[in-house]
Amino acid sequence: MPRPEKDIPATAPMEVAELARELRALRRSSGLTYKDLAGKSHYSAAALSTAASGKTVPKWEVVESFVRGCGFTADLTTWTRLYQNAAARAKAEEAAANVRIQATEGIATEAETKVEERGEPHQPRILAPRRKPVPEPEAVRPAQPDGLLALVQRFMDAHVQLDAHLPDEPQRVSSLTVDHVHTALALCTTPEDVLNVMRELVANKGLTIGDLERRSRQFYPISGATFAHVLNGDELPTTEWLNIFLRACGVDQERTLIWHYTVTRIKIAHLRHRKTPPPLVATPGEPNPKTERWSTDDVHRLVRVLIAVVVVVAAVLAPVIQLST
C-alpha cells in the first residue's frame, strides 16, 4: 500500500500550493500511483512527486507530462495559467529574499565600518560563501499572477513588509483587512469577477467538484455537474445556491454576508444600467418619423382648412373693398 503524501507546506506561497493541489487532485481522480504515472510519462516517480509537493515550482515540461500522463486530453489553458501564476510568485519570493540578504549584508558592513572608525580592535569574521551578483531591486520585474485573490495577496504581502520595515512611518498604509477574500469581493464589479473568486476559493480550500457534491448533501444535494456548470458559466448564482456553495466550501455562516452583499450589489447595478432596446416595429397609433407618409385623407383635410381660411379672409376684406370704391 503506497504511503500517503505529505501535506503541502503551510509556508508555501498561495499560487505554488494551488498548482500542487490541482496536480494531486488530478492524479487521485485518475487512480494512478506515482509509479504508474512514471510509466506513462518521461519522468521518474520521484520527480513527479516533487512536482506535486508544493515545495518548489517544477518546469513546465514536467507539469505537461504529469497532466497528460493522467489522461487529461483537453486544452491546457487552465494548467498554463496555474503554472504561470506559481512561477511568477516563486520568482517574486526569490527576488524579495535576495533583497533581504543584501539589506542584511549592508547592515553588517556598516557596523564593521563604525567599529573601525572608533578605533576598536578588529575582530575577524567568518566569510560567507560567495553568492552570484544580484540585480538591483528596481530591475527585478516578476510577471504578475492573474486573479483577484492573487493580486490582493500580493498587495497585502507588500504592505506587511512595509509595516515591518517602517513601523513608525506616519505616511504608511496600515488600514488593511485581515481577510483578503473580503477585499477581493469588495473589488468585484462584474459577474465574472465573482465567479473568479468562487473558483479561487475552491482551489484554495483544496476541494474538487466531487468534494462539493458530497459536502452539499448535508444542506441540500447538488450534483457535481451543476457545480461545474455554475462555476464555469458567466451568470451569478441564486441566493440559495450561493449559500449552499459557501457552506460546502467550509465558509462560516457569519462570513457569507459579504458574498451575498457583493452578488446583490452587482445584480442591482446590472438592472440599473440595463437599457431596453427600442421596438423594431412601431407601436400601432404611435408615429414613426422614418416611415410616416401623407395619406389621401390628410391631403383632403389640409385643403378644407385652406378653403375655410380663404373664406374668413374674404369676409373680413369685403367691407373694406366696398368703402374704397
PDB file of C-alpha atoms in Angstrom:
ATOM      1  CA  MET A   1       0.000   0.000   0.000  1.00  0.00           C
ATOM      2  CA  PRO A   2       1.577   3.329  -1.011  1.00  0.00           C
ATOM      3  CA  ARG A   3       2.422   5.789   1.712  1.00  0.00           C
ATOM      4  CA  PRO A   4       0.164   8.846   1.972  1.00  0.00           C
ATOM      5  CA  GLU A   5       1.510  12.077   0.541  1.00  0.00           C
ATOM      6  CA  LYS A   6       2.960  14.633   2.900  1.00  0.00           C
ATOM      7  CA  ASP A   7       0.918  17.780   3.398  1.00  0.00           C
ATOM      8  CA  ILE A   8       1.731  20.809   1.306  1.00  0.00           C
ATOM      9  CA  PRO A   9       3.941  23.117   3.438  1.00  0.00           C
ATOM     10  CA  ALA A  10       1.966  25.805   5.215  1.00  0.00           C
ATOM     11  CA  THR A  11       4.669  28.312   4.226  1.00  0.00           C
ATOM     12  CA  ALA A  12       4.209  27.620   0.502  1.00  0.00           C
ATOM     13  CA  PRO A  13       3.028  30.676  -1.470  1.00  0.00           C
ATOM     14  CA  MET A  14      -0.645  30.565  -2.396  1.00  0.00           C
ATOM     15  CA  GLU A  15      -0.105  30.097  -6.153  1.00  0.00           C
ATOM     16  CA  VAL A  16       2.519  27.350  -5.677  1.00  0.00           C
ATOM     17  CA  ALA A  17       0.220  25.492  -3.277  1.00  0.00           C
ATOM     18  CA  GLU A  18      -2.677  25.847  -5.719  1.00  0.00           C
ATOM     19  CA  LEU A  19      -0.690  24.208  -8.528  1.00  0.00           C
ATOM     20  CA  ALA A  20       0.365  21.352  -6.225  1.00  0.00           C
ATOM     21  CA  ARG A  21      -3.222  20.756  -5.051  1.00  0.00           C
ATOM     22  CA  GLU A  22      -4.550  20.615  -8.598  1.00  0.00           C
ATOM     23  CA  LEU A  23      -1.847  18.129  -9.640  1.00  0.00           C
ATOM     24  CA  ARG A  24      -2.606  15.928  -6.644  1.00  0.00           C
ATOM     25  CA  ALA A  25      -6.357  16.053  -7.270  1.00  0.00           C
ATOM     26  CA  LEU A  26      -5.842  15.114 -10.941  1.00  0.00           C
ATOM     27  CA  ARG A  27      -3.651  12.129 -10.031  1.00  0.00           C
ATOM     28  CA  ARG A  28      -6.136  10.888  -7.402  1.00  0.00           C
ATOM     29  CA  SER A  29      -9.036  11.158  -9.846  1.00  0.00           C
ATOM     30  CA  SER A  30      -7.066   9.150 -12.428  1.00  0.00           C
ATOM     31  CA  GLY A  31      -6.460   6.327  -9.906  1.00  0.00           C
ATOM     32  CA  LEU A  32      -2.741   6.205 -10.746  1.00  0.00           C
ATOM     33  CA  THR A  33       0.183   5.922  -8.363  1.00  0.00           C
ATOM     34  CA  TYR A  34       3.351   7.899  -8.982  1.00  0.00           C
ATOM     35  CA  LYS A  35       4.974   4.682 -10.171  1.00  0.00           C
ATOM     36  CA  ASP A  36       2.142   4.126 -12.661  1.00  0.00           C
ATOM     37  CA  LEU A  37       2.350   7.750 -13.746  1.00  0.00           C
ATOM     38  CA  ALA A  38       6.107   7.458 -14.303  1.00  0.00           C
ATOM     39  CA  GLY A  39       5.426   4.636 -16.779  1.00  0.00           C
ATOM     40  CA  LYS A  40       3.145   6.932 -18.779  1.00  0.00           C
ATOM     41  CA  SER A  41       5.481   9.941 -18.774  1.00  0.00           C
ATOM     42  CA  HIS A  42       9.155  10.649 -19.367  1.00  0.00           C
ATOM     43  CA  TYR A  43       9.968  11.402 -15.720  1.00  0.00           C
ATOM     44  CA  SER A  44      10.670   9.335 -12.633  1.00  0.00           C
ATOM     45  CA  ALA A  45       8.210   8.816  -9.797  1.00  0.00           C
ATOM     46  CA  ALA A  46      10.424  10.962  -7.529  1.00  0.00           C
ATOM     47  CA  ALA A  47      10.406  13.883  -9.982  1.00  0.00           C
ATOM     48  CA  LEU A  48       6.626  13.686 -10.366  1.00  0.00           C
ATOM     49  CA  SER A  49       6.120  13.505  -6.607  1.00  0.00           C
ATOM     50  CA  THR A  50       8.358  16.553  -6.129  1.00  0.00           C
ATOM     51  CA  ALA A  51       6.366  18.441  -8.768  1.00  0.00           C
ATOM     52  CA  ALA A  52       3.204  17.994  -6.665  1.00  0.00           C
ATOM     53  CA  SER A  53       4.887  18.583  -3.299  1.00  0.00           C
ATOM     54  CA  GLY A  54       4.354  22.353  -3.176  1.00  0.00           C
ATOM     55  CA  LYS A  55       7.957  22.890  -2.079  1.00  0.00           C
ATOM     56  CA  THR A  56       9.096  24.215  -5.438  1.00  0.00           C
ATOM     57  CA  VAL A  57       7.779  25.043  -8.916  1.00  0.00           C
ATOM     58  CA  PRO A  58       8.630  22.346 -11.474  1.00  0.00           C
ATOM     59  CA  LYS A  59       9.449  23.004 -15.093  1.00  0.00           C
ATOM     60  CA  TRP A  60       6.512  23.340 -17.457  1.00  0.00           C
ATOM     61  CA  GLU A  61       7.600  20.193 -19.300  1.00  0.00           C
ATOM     62  CA  VAL A  62       7.171  18.202 -16.085  1.00  0.00           C
ATOM     63  CA  VAL A  63       3.718  19.690 -15.451  1.00  0.00           C
ATOM     64  CA  GLU A  64       2.593  18.969 -19.015  1.00  0.00           C
ATOM     65  CA  SER A  65       3.848  15.375 -18.876  1.00  0.00           C
ATOM     66  CA  PHE A  66       2.196  14.922 -15.452  1.00  0.00           C
ATOM     67  CA  VAL A  67      -1.191  16.158 -16.715  1.00  0.00           C
ATOM     68  CA  ARG A  68      -1.114  14.208 -19.977  1.00  0.00           C
ATOM     69  CA  GLY A  69       0.017  11.074 -18.156  1.00  0.00           C
ATOM     70  CA  CYS A  70      -3.105  11.259 -16.003  1.00  0.00           C
ATOM     71  CA  GLY A  71      -5.220  11.032 -19.159  1.00  0.00           C
ATOM     72  CA  PHE A  72      -6.090  14.731 -19.468  1.00  0.00           C
ATOM     73  CA  THR A  73      -6.729  15.359 -23.168  1.00  0.00           C
ATOM     74  CA  ALA A  74      -8.487  18.755 -23.088  1.00  0.00           C
ATOM     75  CA  ASP A  75      -6.959  22.176 -23.680  1.00  0.00           C
ATOM     76  CA  LEU A  76      -4.120  23.110 -21.300  1.00  0.00           C
ATOM     77  CA  THR A  77      -5.070  26.789 -20.924  1.00  0.00           C
ATOM     78  CA  THR A  78      -6.082  26.414 -17.270  1.00  0.00           C
ATOM     79  CA  TRP A  79      -2.942  24.465 -16.426  1.00  0.00           C
ATOM     80  CA  THR A  80      -0.814  27.067 -18.213  1.00  0.00           C
ATOM     81  CA  ARG A  81      -2.399  29.801 -16.092  1.00  0.00           C
ATOM     82  CA  LEU A  82      -1.807  27.834 -12.863  1.00  0.00           C
ATOM     83  CA  TYR A  83       1.834  27.266 -13.808  1.00  0.00           C
ATOM     84  CA  GLN A  84       2.471  30.900 -14.800  1.00  0.00           C
ATOM     85  CA  ASN A  85       0.945  32.164 -11.547  1.00  0.00           C
ATOM     86  CA  ALA A  86       3.073  29.768  -9.482  1.00  0.00           C
ATOM     87  CA  ALA A  87       6.256  30.611 -11.392  1.00  0.00           C
ATOM     88  CA  ALA A  88       5.622  34.358 -11.074  1.00  0.00           C
ATOM     89  CA  ARG A  89       5.015  34.108  -7.319  1.00  0.00           C
ATOM     90  CA  ALA A  90       8.117  31.942  -6.799  1.00  0.00           C
ATOM     91  CA  LYS A  91      10.234  34.445  -8.748  1.00  0.00           C
ATOM     92  CA  ALA A  92       8.835  37.312  -6.669  1.00  0.00           C
ATOM     93  CA  GLU A  93       9.604  35.429  -3.429  1.00  0.00           C
ATOM     94  CA  GLU A  94      13.173  34.764  -4.618  1.00  0.00           C
ATOM     95  CA  ALA A  95      13.666  38.437  -5.503  1.00  0.00           C
ATOM     96  CA  ALA A  96      12.368  39.516  -2.080  1.00  0.00           C
ATOM     97  CA  ALA A  97      14.701  37.052  -0.350  1.00  0.00           C
ATOM     98  CA  ASN A  98      17.673  38.396  -2.308  1.00  0.00           C
ATOM     99  CA  VAL A  99      16.755  41.947  -1.304  1.00  0.00           C
ATOM    100  CA  ARG A 100      16.629  40.909   2.375  1.00  0.00           C
ATOM    101  CA  ILE A 101      20.046  39.247   2.062  1.00  0.00           C
ATOM    102  CA  GLN A 102      21.510  42.398   0.543  1.00  0.00           C
ATOM    103  CA  ALA A 103      19.998  44.516   3.312  1.00  0.00           C
ATOM    104  CA  THR A 104      21.444  42.205   5.996  1.00  0.00           C
ATOM    105  CA  GLU A 105      24.900  42.271   4.432  1.00  0.00           C
ATOM    106  CA  GLY A 106      24.724  46.060   4.144  1.00  0.00           C
ATOM    107  CA  ILE A 107      23.899  46.412   7.864  1.00  0.00           C
ATOM    108  CA  ALA A 108      26.805  44.121   8.800  1.00  0.00           C
ATOM    109  CA  THR A 109      29.241  46.106   6.629  1.00  0.00           C
ATOM    110  CA  GLU A 110      28.064  49.405   8.131  1.00  0.00           C
ATOM    111  CA  ALA A 111      28.553  48.057  11.670  1.00  0.00           C
ATOM    112  CA  GLU A 112      32.129  46.969  10.866  1.00  0.00           C
ATOM    113  CA  THR A 113      32.863  50.397   9.392  1.00  0.00           C
ATOM    114  CA  LYS A 114      31.709  52.101  12.590  1.00  0.00           C
ATOM    115  CA  VAL A 115      33.894  49.810  14.689  1.00  0.00           C
ATOM    116  CA  GLU A 116      36.951  50.683  12.606  1.00  0.00           C
ATOM    117  CA  GLU A 117      36.188  54.422  12.884  1.00  0.00           C
ATOM    118  CA  ARG A 118      36.069  54.174  16.688  1.00  0.00           C
ATOM    119  CA  GLY A 119      39.493  52.549  16.654  1.00  0.00           C
ATOM    120  CA  GLU A 120      38.326  49.336  18.293  1.00  0.00           C
ATOM    121  CA  PRO A 121      40.361  46.208  17.607  1.00  0.00           C
ATOM    122  CA  HIS A 122      39.246  44.436  14.505  1.00  0.00           C
ATOM    123  CA  GLN A 123      37.502  41.126  15.082  1.00  0.00           C
ATOM    124  CA  PRO A 124      37.845  38.647  12.257  1.00  0.00           C
ATOM    125  CA  ARG A 125      34.547  37.406  10.904  1.00  0.00           C
ATOM    126  CA  ILE A 126      33.681  34.208   9.132  1.00  0.00           C
ATOM    127  CA  LEU A 127      33.271  34.854   5.465  1.00  0.00           C
ATOM    128  CA  ALA A 128      30.066  33.588   3.942  1.00  0.00           C
ATOM    129  CA  PRO A 129      30.197  31.670   0.675  1.00  0.00           C
ATOM    130  CA  ARG A 130      30.358  33.898  -2.357  1.00  0.00           C
ATOM    131  CA  ARG A 131      26.979  34.429  -3.979  1.00  0.00           C
ATOM    132  CA  LYS A 132      26.147  35.279  -7.516  1.00  0.00           C
ATOM    133  CA  PRO A 133      25.652  39.008  -8.114  1.00  0.00           C
ATOM    134  CA  VAL A 134      22.029  40.014  -7.569  1.00  0.00           C
ATOM    135  CA  PRO A 135      20.412  42.703  -9.744  1.00  0.00           C
ATOM    136  CA  GLU A 136      19.175  45.868  -8.120  1.00  0.00           C
ATOM    137  CA  PRO A 137      15.648  45.634  -6.692  1.00  0.00           C
ATOM    138  CA  GLU A 138      14.352  48.116  -9.274  1.00  0.00           C
ATOM    139  CA  ALA A 139      15.499  45.805 -12.069  1.00  0.00           C
ATOM    140  CA  VAL A 140      13.526  42.831 -10.744  1.00  0.00           C
ATOM    141  CA  ARG A 141      10.183  42.837 -12.537  1.00  0.00           C
ATOM    142  CA  PRO A 142       8.467  39.478 -11.981  1.00  0.00           C
ATOM    143  CA  ALA A 143       5.412  38.631 -14.019  1.00  0.00           C
ATOM    144  CA  GLN A 144       2.150  39.413 -12.287  1.00  0.00           C
ATOM    145  CA  PRO A 145      -0.170  36.480 -11.500  1.00  0.00           C
ATOM    146  CA  ASP A 146      -3.769  36.973 -12.525  1.00  0.00           C
ATOM    147  CA  GLY A 147      -6.852  36.531 -10.383  1.00  0.00           C
ATOM    148  CA  LEU A 148      -8.258  38.910  -7.769  1.00  0.00           C
ATOM    149  CA  LEU A 149      -7.199  36.781  -4.819  1.00  0.00           C
ATOM    150  CA  ALA A 150      -3.627  36.530  -6.116  1.00  0.00           C
ATOM    151  CA  LEU A 151      -3.383  40.278  -6.682  1.00  0.00           C
ATOM    152  CA  VAL A 152      -4.872  41.096  -3.276  1.00  0.00           C
ATOM    153  CA  GLN A 153      -2.494  38.615  -1.608  1.00  0.00           C
ATOM    154  CA  ARG A 154       0.491  40.318  -3.252  1.00  0.00           C
ATOM    155  CA  PHE A 155      -0.844  43.713  -2.163  1.00  0.00           C
ATOM    156  CA  MET A 156      -1.187  42.575   1.453  1.00  0.00           C
ATOM    157  CA  ASP A 157       2.255  40.905   1.483  1.00  0.00           C
ATOM    158  CA  ALA A 158       3.851  44.136   0.263  1.00  0.00           C
ATOM    159  CA  HIS A 159       2.203  46.202   2.986  1.00  0.00           C
ATOM    160  CA  VAL A 160       3.039  43.672   5.701  1.00  0.00           C
ATOM    161  CA  GLN A 161       6.690  44.039   4.702  1.00  0.00           C
ATOM    162  CA  LEU A 162       6.253  47.827   4.712  1.00  0.00           C
ATOM    163  CA  ASP A 163       4.825  47.697   8.235  1.00  0.00           C
ATOM    164  CA  ALA A 164       7.793  45.600   9.370  1.00  0.00           C
ATOM    165  CA  HIS A 165      10.409  47.926   7.873  1.00  0.00           C
ATOM    166  CA  LEU A 166       8.727  51.250   8.688  1.00  0.00           C
ATOM    167  CA  PRO A 167       6.836  50.756  11.969  1.00  0.00           C
ATOM    168  CA  ASP A 168       6.968  54.460  12.871  1.00  0.00           C
ATOM    169  CA  GLU A 169       6.436  55.978   9.435  1.00  0.00           C
ATOM    170  CA  PRO A 170       3.272  58.143   9.620  1.00  0.00           C
ATOM    171  CA  GLN A 171       2.669  58.003   5.865  1.00  0.00           C
ATOM    172  CA  ARG A 172       2.490  54.217   5.615  1.00  0.00           C
ATOM    173  CA  VAL A 173      -0.756  52.464   4.756  1.00  0.00           C
ATOM    174  CA  SER A 174      -1.936  50.443   7.742  1.00  0.00           C
ATOM    175  CA  SER A 175      -5.703  50.159   7.236  1.00  0.00           C
ATOM    176  CA  LEU A 176      -5.614  46.644   5.751  1.00  0.00           C
ATOM    177  CA  THR A 177      -8.268  43.991   6.090  1.00  0.00           C
ATOM    178  CA  VAL A 178      -7.153  40.690   7.537  1.00  0.00           C
ATOM    179  CA  ASP A 179      -9.377  38.697   5.203  1.00  0.00           C
ATOM    180  CA  HIS A 180      -8.140  39.167   1.657  1.00  0.00           C
ATOM    181  CA  VAL A 181     -11.202  37.310   0.349  1.00  0.00           C
ATOM    182  CA  HIS A 182     -13.361  40.159   1.634  1.00  0.00           C
ATOM    183  CA  THR A 183     -11.039  42.634  -0.055  1.00  0.00           C
ATOM    184  CA  ALA A 184     -11.275  40.764  -3.355  1.00  0.00           C
ATOM    185  CA  LEU A 185     -15.082  40.720  -3.139  1.00  0.00           C
ATOM    186  CA  ALA A 186     -15.126  44.454  -2.489  1.00  0.00           C
ATOM    187  CA  LEU A 187     -13.212  44.920  -5.775  1.00  0.00           C
ATOM    188  CA  CYS A 188     -15.668  42.833  -7.809  1.00  0.00           C
ATOM    189  CA  THR A 189     -17.681  44.798 -10.364  1.00  0.00           C
ATOM    190  CA  THR A 190     -18.873  42.108 -12.795  1.00  0.00           C
ATOM    191  CA  PRO A 191     -20.320  38.575 -12.540  1.00  0.00           C
ATOM    192  CA  GLU A 192     -17.063  37.230 -13.976  1.00  0.00           C
ATOM    193  CA  ASP A 193     -15.138  38.790 -11.068  1.00  0.00           C
ATOM    194  CA  VAL A 194     -17.330  37.000  -8.512  1.00  0.00           C
ATOM    195  CA  LEU A 195     -17.093  33.679 -10.354  1.00  0.00           C
ATOM    196  CA  ASN A 196     -13.306  34.013 -10.448  1.00  0.00           C
ATOM    197  CA  VAL A 197     -13.194  34.481  -6.670  1.00  0.00           C
ATOM    198  CA  MET A 198     -15.510  31.473  -6.255  1.00  0.00           C
ATOM    199  CA  ARG A 199     -13.217  29.298  -8.354  1.00  0.00           C
ATOM    200  CA  GLU A 200     -10.156  30.510  -6.456  1.00  0.00           C
ATOM    201  CA  LEU A 201     -11.925  29.784  -3.151  1.00  0.00           C
ATOM    202  CA  VAL A 202     -12.446  26.168  -4.246  1.00  0.00           C
ATOM    203  CA  ALA A 203      -8.783  25.889  -5.251  1.00  0.00           C
ATOM    204  CA  ASN A 204      -7.526  27.466  -2.006  1.00  0.00           C
ATOM    205  CA  LYS A 205      -9.609  25.035   0.047  1.00  0.00           C
ATOM    206  CA  GLY A 206      -8.091  22.124  -1.883  1.00  0.00           C
ATOM    207  CA  LEU A 207     -11.539  20.919  -2.983  1.00  0.00           C
ATOM    208  CA  THR A 208     -12.742  19.190  -6.131  1.00  0.00           C
ATOM    209  CA  ILE A 209     -16.164  19.131  -7.779  1.00  0.00           C
ATOM    210  CA  GLY A 210     -16.748  15.729  -6.190  1.00  0.00           C
ATOM    211  CA  ASP A 211     -15.945  17.156  -2.748  1.00  0.00           C
ATOM    212  CA  LEU A 212     -18.508  19.939  -3.264  1.00  0.00           C
ATOM    213  CA  GLU A 213     -21.166  17.421  -4.300  1.00  0.00           C
ATOM    214  CA  ARG A 214     -20.564  15.253  -1.212  1.00  0.00           C
ATOM    215  CA  ARG A 215     -20.456  18.195   1.179  1.00  0.00           C
ATOM    216  CA  SER A 216     -23.651  19.730  -0.153  1.00  0.00           C
ATOM    217  CA  ARG A 217     -25.708  16.680   0.834  1.00  0.00           C
ATOM    218  CA  GLN A 218     -25.907  17.794   4.461  1.00  0.00           C
ATOM    219  CA  PHE A 219     -27.583  21.048   3.370  1.00  0.00           C
ATOM    220  CA  TYR A 220     -29.261  20.307   0.024  1.00  0.00           C
ATOM    221  CA  PRO A 221     -27.972  17.825  -2.567  1.00  0.00           C
ATOM    222  CA  ILE A 222     -26.476  19.487  -5.648  1.00  0.00           C
ATOM    223  CA  SER A 223     -24.898  17.430  -8.409  1.00  0.00           C
ATOM    224  CA  GLY A 224     -21.305  17.864  -9.458  1.00  0.00           C
ATOM    225  CA  ALA A 225     -22.469  18.735 -12.982  1.00  0.00           C
ATOM    226  CA  THR A 226     -24.468  21.662 -11.578  1.00  0.00           C
ATOM    227  CA  PHE A 227     -21.478  22.900  -9.586  1.00  0.00           C
ATOM    228  CA  ALA A 228     -19.280  22.707 -12.684  1.00  0.00           C
ATOM    229  CA  HIS A 229     -21.928  24.430 -14.845  1.00  0.00           C
ATOM    230  CA  VAL A 230     -22.267  27.405 -12.495  1.00  0.00           C
ATOM    231  CA  LEU A 231     -18.555  27.797 -11.736  1.00  0.00           C
ATOM    232  CA  ASN A 232     -17.619  27.638 -15.416  1.00  0.00           C
ATOM    233  CA  GLY A 233     -20.520  29.820 -16.566  1.00  0.00           C
ATOM    234  CA  ASP A 234     -20.963  33.572 -16.776  1.00  0.00           C
ATOM    235  CA  GLU A 235     -24.097  34.207 -14.673  1.00  0.00           C
ATOM    236  CA  LEU A 236     -24.366  34.917 -10.960  1.00  0.00           C
ATOM    237  CA  PRO A 237     -25.901  32.126  -8.856  1.00  0.00           C
ATOM    238  CA  THR A 238     -29.134  32.419  -6.899  1.00  0.00           C
ATOM    239  CA  THR A 239     -29.077  33.283  -3.205  1.00  0.00           C
ATOM    240  CA  GLU A 240     -29.970  29.732  -2.136  1.00  0.00           C
ATOM    241  CA  TRP A 241     -27.373  28.127  -4.418  1.00  0.00           C
ATOM    242  CA  LEU A 242     -24.647  30.529  -3.283  1.00  0.00           C
ATOM    243  CA  ASN A 243     -25.381  29.809   0.371  1.00  0.00           C
ATOM    244  CA  ILE A 244     -25.103  26.033  -0.156  1.00  0.00           C
ATOM    245  CA  PHE A 245     -21.888  26.512  -2.166  1.00  0.00           C
ATOM    246  CA  LEU A 246     -20.269  28.593   0.584  1.00  0.00           C
ATOM    247  CA  ARG A 247     -21.280  26.138   3.310  1.00  0.00           C
ATOM    248  CA  ALA A 248     -19.881  23.259   1.206  1.00  0.00           C
ATOM    249  CA  CYS A 249     -16.597  25.201   0.941  1.00  0.00           C
ATOM    250  CA  GLY A 250     -16.458  25.454   4.732  1.00  0.00           C
ATOM    251  CA  VAL A 251     -17.171  29.200   4.940  1.00  0.00           C
ATOM    252  CA  ASP A 252     -18.636  30.161   8.327  1.00  0.00           C
ATOM    253  CA  GLN A 253     -22.227  31.358   8.280  1.00  0.00           C
ATOM    254  CA  GLU A 254     -21.327  34.819   9.588  1.00  0.00           C
ATOM    255  CA  ARG A 255     -18.759  35.232   6.800  1.00  0.00           C
ATOM    256  CA  THR A 256     -21.255  34.579   3.995  1.00  0.00           C
ATOM    257  CA  LEU A 257     -22.833  38.030   4.358  1.00  0.00           C
ATOM    258  CA  ILE A 258     -20.141  39.780   2.286  1.00  0.00           C
ATOM    259  CA  TRP A 259     -20.702  37.259  -0.537  1.00  0.00           C
ATOM    260  CA  HIS A 260     -24.460  37.869  -0.637  1.00  0.00           C
ATOM    261  CA  TYR A 261     -23.911  41.623  -0.403  1.00  0.00           C
ATOM    262  CA  THR A 262     -21.492  41.556  -3.363  1.00  0.00           C
ATOM    263  CA  VAL A 263     -23.771  39.437  -5.559  1.00  0.00           C
ATOM    264  CA  THR A 264     -26.793  41.625  -4.751  1.00  0.00           C
ATOM    265  CA  ARG A 265     -24.801  44.813  -5.421  1.00  0.00           C
ATOM    266  CA  ILE A 266     -23.729  43.608  -8.873  1.00  0.00           C
ATOM    267  CA  LYS A 267     -27.235  42.401  -9.754  1.00  0.00           C
ATOM    268  CA  ILE A 268     -28.721  45.791  -8.826  1.00  0.00           C
ATOM    269  CA  ALA A 269     -26.052  47.638 -10.819  1.00  0.00           C
ATOM    270  CA  HIS A 270     -26.779  45.410 -13.816  1.00  0.00           C
ATOM    271  CA  LEU A 271     -30.501  46.157 -13.622  1.00  0.00           C
ATOM    272  CA  ARG A 272     -29.956  49.901 -13.252  1.00  0.00           C
ATOM    273  CA  HIS A 273     -27.673  50.143 -16.266  1.00  0.00           C
ATOM    274  CA  ARG A 274     -29.627  47.808 -18.493  1.00  0.00           C
ATOM    275  CA  LYS A 275     -31.305  49.684 -21.385  1.00  0.00           C
ATOM    276  CA  THR A 276     -34.415  48.331 -23.092  1.00  0.00           C
ATOM    277  CA  PRO A 277     -33.825  48.384 -26.868  1.00  0.00           C
ATOM    278  CA  PRO A 278     -36.395  50.298 -28.955  1.00  0.00           C
ATOM    279  CA  PRO A 279     -39.012  48.170 -30.776  1.00  0.00           C
ATOM    280  CA  LEU A 280     -38.158  47.189 -34.317  1.00  0.00           C
ATOM    281  CA  VAL A 281     -41.790  47.788 -35.407  1.00  0.00           C
ATOM    282  CA  ALA A 282     -43.635  50.970 -34.431  1.00  0.00           C
ATOM    283  CA  THR A 283     -46.463  50.513 -31.943  1.00  0.00           C
ATOM    284  CA  PRO A 284     -49.925  50.900 -33.532  1.00  0.00           C
ATOM    285  CA  GLY A 285     -51.079  54.508 -33.175  1.00  0.00           C
ATOM    286  CA  GLU A 286     -47.516  55.730 -32.479  1.00  0.00           C
ATOM    287  CA  PRO A 287     -45.963  57.962 -35.156  1.00  0.00           C
ATOM    288  CA  ASN A 288     -42.865  56.672 -36.861  1.00  0.00           C
ATOM    289  CA  PRO A 289     -40.963  59.632 -38.374  1.00  0.00           C
ATOM    290  CA  LYS A 290     -38.865  57.410 -40.627  1.00  0.00           C
ATOM    291  CA  THR A 291     -41.801  55.721 -42.316  1.00  0.00           C
ATOM    292  CA  GLU A 292     -44.698  58.225 -41.945  1.00  0.00           C
ATOM    293  CA  ARG A 293     -46.161  59.453 -45.304  1.00  0.00           C
ATOM    294  CA  TRP A 294     -49.032  61.835 -46.326  1.00  0.00           C
ATOM    295  CA  SER A 295     -52.256  59.904 -46.847  1.00  0.00           C
ATOM    296  CA  THR A 296     -55.212  60.965 -49.079  1.00  0.00           C
ATOM    297  CA  ASP A 297     -57.328  61.868 -46.027  1.00  0.00           C
ATOM    298  CA  ASP A 298     -54.547  64.123 -44.762  1.00  0.00           C
ATOM    299  CA  VAL A 299     -54.458  65.981 -48.107  1.00  0.00           C
ATOM    300  CA  HIS A 300     -58.254  66.458 -48.164  1.00  0.00           C
ATOM    301  CA  ARG A 301     -58.206  67.720 -44.555  1.00  0.00           C
ATOM    302  CA  LEU A 302     -55.495  70.274 -45.418  1.00  0.00           C
ATOM    303  CA  VAL A 303     -57.489  71.512 -48.452  1.00  0.00           C
ATOM    304  CA  ARG A 304     -60.621  72.031 -46.351  1.00  0.00           C
ATOM    305  CA  VAL A 305     -58.640  74.049 -43.781  1.00  0.00           C
ATOM    306  CA  LEU A 306     -57.160  76.261 -46.514  1.00  0.00           C
ATOM    307  CA  ILE A 307     -60.622  76.920 -48.058  1.00  0.00           C
ATOM    308  CA  ALA A 308     -62.034  77.903 -44.640  1.00  0.00           C
ATOM    309  CA  VAL A 309     -59.168  80.322 -44.120  1.00  0.00           C
ATOM    310  CA  VAL A 310     -59.782  81.917 -47.562  1.00  0.00           C
ATOM    311  CA  VAL A 311     -63.499  82.347 -46.801  1.00  0.00           C
ATOM    312  CA  VAL A 312     -62.820  84.042 -43.465  1.00  0.00           C
ATOM    313  CA  VAL A 313     -60.268  86.394 -45.005  1.00  0.00           C
ATOM    314  CA  ALA A 314     -62.680  87.292 -47.876  1.00  0.00           C
ATOM    315  CA  ALA A 315     -65.482  88.058 -45.406  1.00  0.00           C
ATOM    316  CA  VAL A 316     -63.208  90.383 -43.451  1.00  0.00           C
ATOM    317  CA  LEU A 317     -61.875  92.217 -46.503  1.00  0.00           C
ATOM    318  CA  ALA A 318     -65.215  92.662 -48.370  1.00  0.00           C
ATOM    319  CA  PRO A 319     -66.420  95.791 -46.420  1.00  0.00           C
ATOM    320  CA  VAL A 320     -63.037  97.399 -46.817  1.00  0.00           C
ATOM    321  CA  ILE A 321     -63.148  96.896 -50.587  1.00  0.00           C
ATOM    322  CA  GLN A 322     -66.666  98.392 -50.883  1.00  0.00           C
ATOM    323  CA  LEU A 323     -65.682 101.560 -48.941  1.00  0.00           C
ATOM    324  CA  SER A 324     -62.686 102.146 -51.095  1.00  0.00           C
ATOM    325  CA  THR A 325     -64.766 102.004 -54.251  1.00  0.00           C
TER     326      THR A 325
END
